[in-house]
């Protein structure tokens, strides 16, 4: 497997002497583009192999921490300018976040990388959530896990630290990575396409067989017109091909209503613009 660790300069701001607020003089418009997102480290490693990954990225983390706590002074236009760096670790998928923040693997009772909810709690409460986890707290919890200061049982201790079981290695910010964002959206659109082909708005409770036939029609059409082979599970390549004006045209050929076709085109168009 190959893992790439990249860096983008997201923004540059200037804090003039005596001023309270900084002025942003540069903001990256396309942070995901390969023009701006430069690989810092390319490695052949399995990202689940904690020892190897931390050994390779260790120096990067050490350097980053050193940069966080110091100033870079460069002479520009004859005057020394002082630069400060703020790092934001984004774009990690869930697996990588768990790995970096020392949380148990995705099968854990502690389902969420953003809050302390357990599987049972999350299934009862679908709405009220907020981001409560943080890197610093994960570090504190690891210390509790390691030292067990209250001499608790394994279960009590695990509940106290909410699934932190390894030393947090790198700070991550709560964001969604672009790949899984694409996959999640395409999964929804794939369902919408099926429903529109079967005109589910006219028949609210379709049978399994009906649904299956809509899906088969969609798969056949995508394969015939776009050379897109059906997949068991949505992946990045399928998602990127599906979320295009071309794909929606092909799907609309199977949508009986002109009005619904238009709405579908508009929806895709909005999505593409938003992206
Ligand atoms: Zn949560």
PDB file of N, CA, C and O in Angstrom, residues 6 24 50 66 91 118 125 129 139 151 155 164 193 253:
ATOM      1  N   UNK A   6       0.526  14.928   2.650  1.00  0.00           N
ATOM      2  CA  UNK A   6       0.728  16.155   1.870  1.00  0.00           C
ATOM      3  C   UNK A   6       0.420  17.401   2.687  1.00  0.00           C
ATOM      4  O   UNK A   6      -0.206  17.330   3.738  1.00  0.00           O
ATOM      5  N   UNK A  24      -6.279  38.725   6.026  1.00  0.00           N
ATOM      6  CA  UNK A  24      -5.890  37.611   5.160  1.00  0.00           C
ATOM      7  C   UNK A  24      -5.479  38.144   3.793  1.00  0.00           C
ATOM      8  O   UNK A  24      -6.238  38.858   3.148  1.00  0.00           O
ATOM      9  N   UNK A  50       0.816   0.547  12.800  1.00  0.00           N
ATOM     10  CA  UNK A  50       1.083   1.703  13.649  1.00  0.00           C
ATOM     11  C   UNK A  50       2.578   1.968  13.843  1.00  0.00           C
ATOM     12  O   UNK A  50       3.028   3.099  13.731  1.00  0.00           O
ATOM     13  N   UNK A  66       8.012  21.612  16.539  1.00  0.00           N
ATOM     14  CA  UNK A  66       9.052  22.627  16.724  1.00  0.00           C
ATOM     15  C   UNK A  66       8.636  23.924  16.018  1.00  0.00           C
ATOM     16  O   UNK A  66       8.814  25.018  16.554  1.00  0.00           O
ATOM     17  N   UNK A  91      -8.514  16.008   6.306  1.00  0.00           N
ATOM     18  CA  UNK A  91      -8.539  15.088   5.177  1.00  0.00           C
ATOM     19  C   UNK A  91      -8.175  13.660   5.536  1.00  0.00           C
ATOM     20  O   UNK A  91      -7.933  12.851   4.654  1.00  0.00           O
ATOM     21  N   UNK A 118     -21.613   6.093  22.655  1.00  0.00           N
ATOM     22  CA  UNK A 118     -21.423   4.666  22.391  1.00  0.00           C
ATOM     23  C   UNK A 118     -22.435   4.276  21.325  1.00  0.00           C
ATOM     24  O   UNK A 118     -23.333   5.048  20.998  1.00  0.00           O
ATOM     25  N   UNK A 125     -30.130   8.428  20.163  1.00  0.00           N
ATOM     26  CA  UNK A 125     -30.104   9.877  19.942  1.00  0.00           C
ATOM     27  C   UNK A 125     -29.527  10.171  18.566  1.00  0.00           C
ATOM     28  O   UNK A 125     -28.331  10.091  18.362  1.00  0.00           O
ATOM     29  N   UNK A 129     -25.932  16.132  18.723  1.00  0.00           N
ATOM     30  CA  UNK A 129     -24.524  15.793  18.794  1.00  0.00           C
ATOM     31  C   UNK A 129     -23.664  17.040  18.703  1.00  0.00           C
ATOM     32  O   UNK A 129     -24.011  17.990  18.033  1.00  0.00           O
ATOM     33  N   UNK A 139      -4.861  12.808  24.717  1.00  0.00           N
ATOM     34  CA  UNK A 139      -3.553  12.606  25.369  1.00  0.00           C
ATOM     35  C   UNK A 139      -3.724  12.371  26.868  1.00  0.00           C
ATOM     36  O   UNK A 139      -3.113  11.455  27.432  1.00  0.00           O
ATOM     37  N   UNK A 151      -7.001   2.670  40.149  1.00  0.00           N
ATOM     38  CA  UNK A 151      -7.006   1.201  40.230  1.00  0.00           C
ATOM     39  C   UNK A 151      -8.362   0.603  39.854  1.00  0.00           C
ATOM     40  O   UNK A 151      -8.943  -0.186  40.611  1.00  0.00           O
ATOM     41  N   UNK A 155     -12.901  -2.768  32.496  1.00  0.00           N
ATOM     42  CA  UNK A 155     -14.119  -2.183  31.920  1.00  0.00           C
ATOM     43  C   UNK A 155     -14.358  -0.754  32.400  1.00  0.00           C
ATOM     44  O   UNK A 155     -14.723   0.119  31.625  1.00  0.00           O
ATOM     45  N   UNK A 164     -10.011   5.356  24.267  1.00  0.00           N
ATOM     46  CA  UNK A 164      -8.625   5.707  23.909  1.00  0.00           C
ATOM     47  C   UNK A 164      -7.752   4.542  24.380  1.00  0.00           C
ATOM     48  O   UNK A 164      -7.823   4.139  25.538  1.00  0.00           O
ATOM     49  N   UNK A 193     -31.430   8.011  -8.200  1.00  0.00           N
ATOM     50  CA  UNK A 193     -31.563   7.602  -9.607  1.00  0.00           C
ATOM     51  C   UNK A 193     -32.510   6.406  -9.735  1.00  0.00           C
ATOM     52  O   UNK A 193     -33.389   6.377 -10.581  1.00  0.00           O
ATOM     53  N   UNK A 253     -32.663   9.391 -19.512  1.00  0.00           N
ATOM     54  CA  UNK A 253     -33.265   8.632 -20.617  1.00  0.00           C
ATOM     55  C   UNK A 253     -34.255   7.589 -20.087  1.00  0.00           C
ATOM     56  O   UNK A 253     -35.160   7.172 -20.807  1.00  0.00           O
TER      57      UNK A 253
END
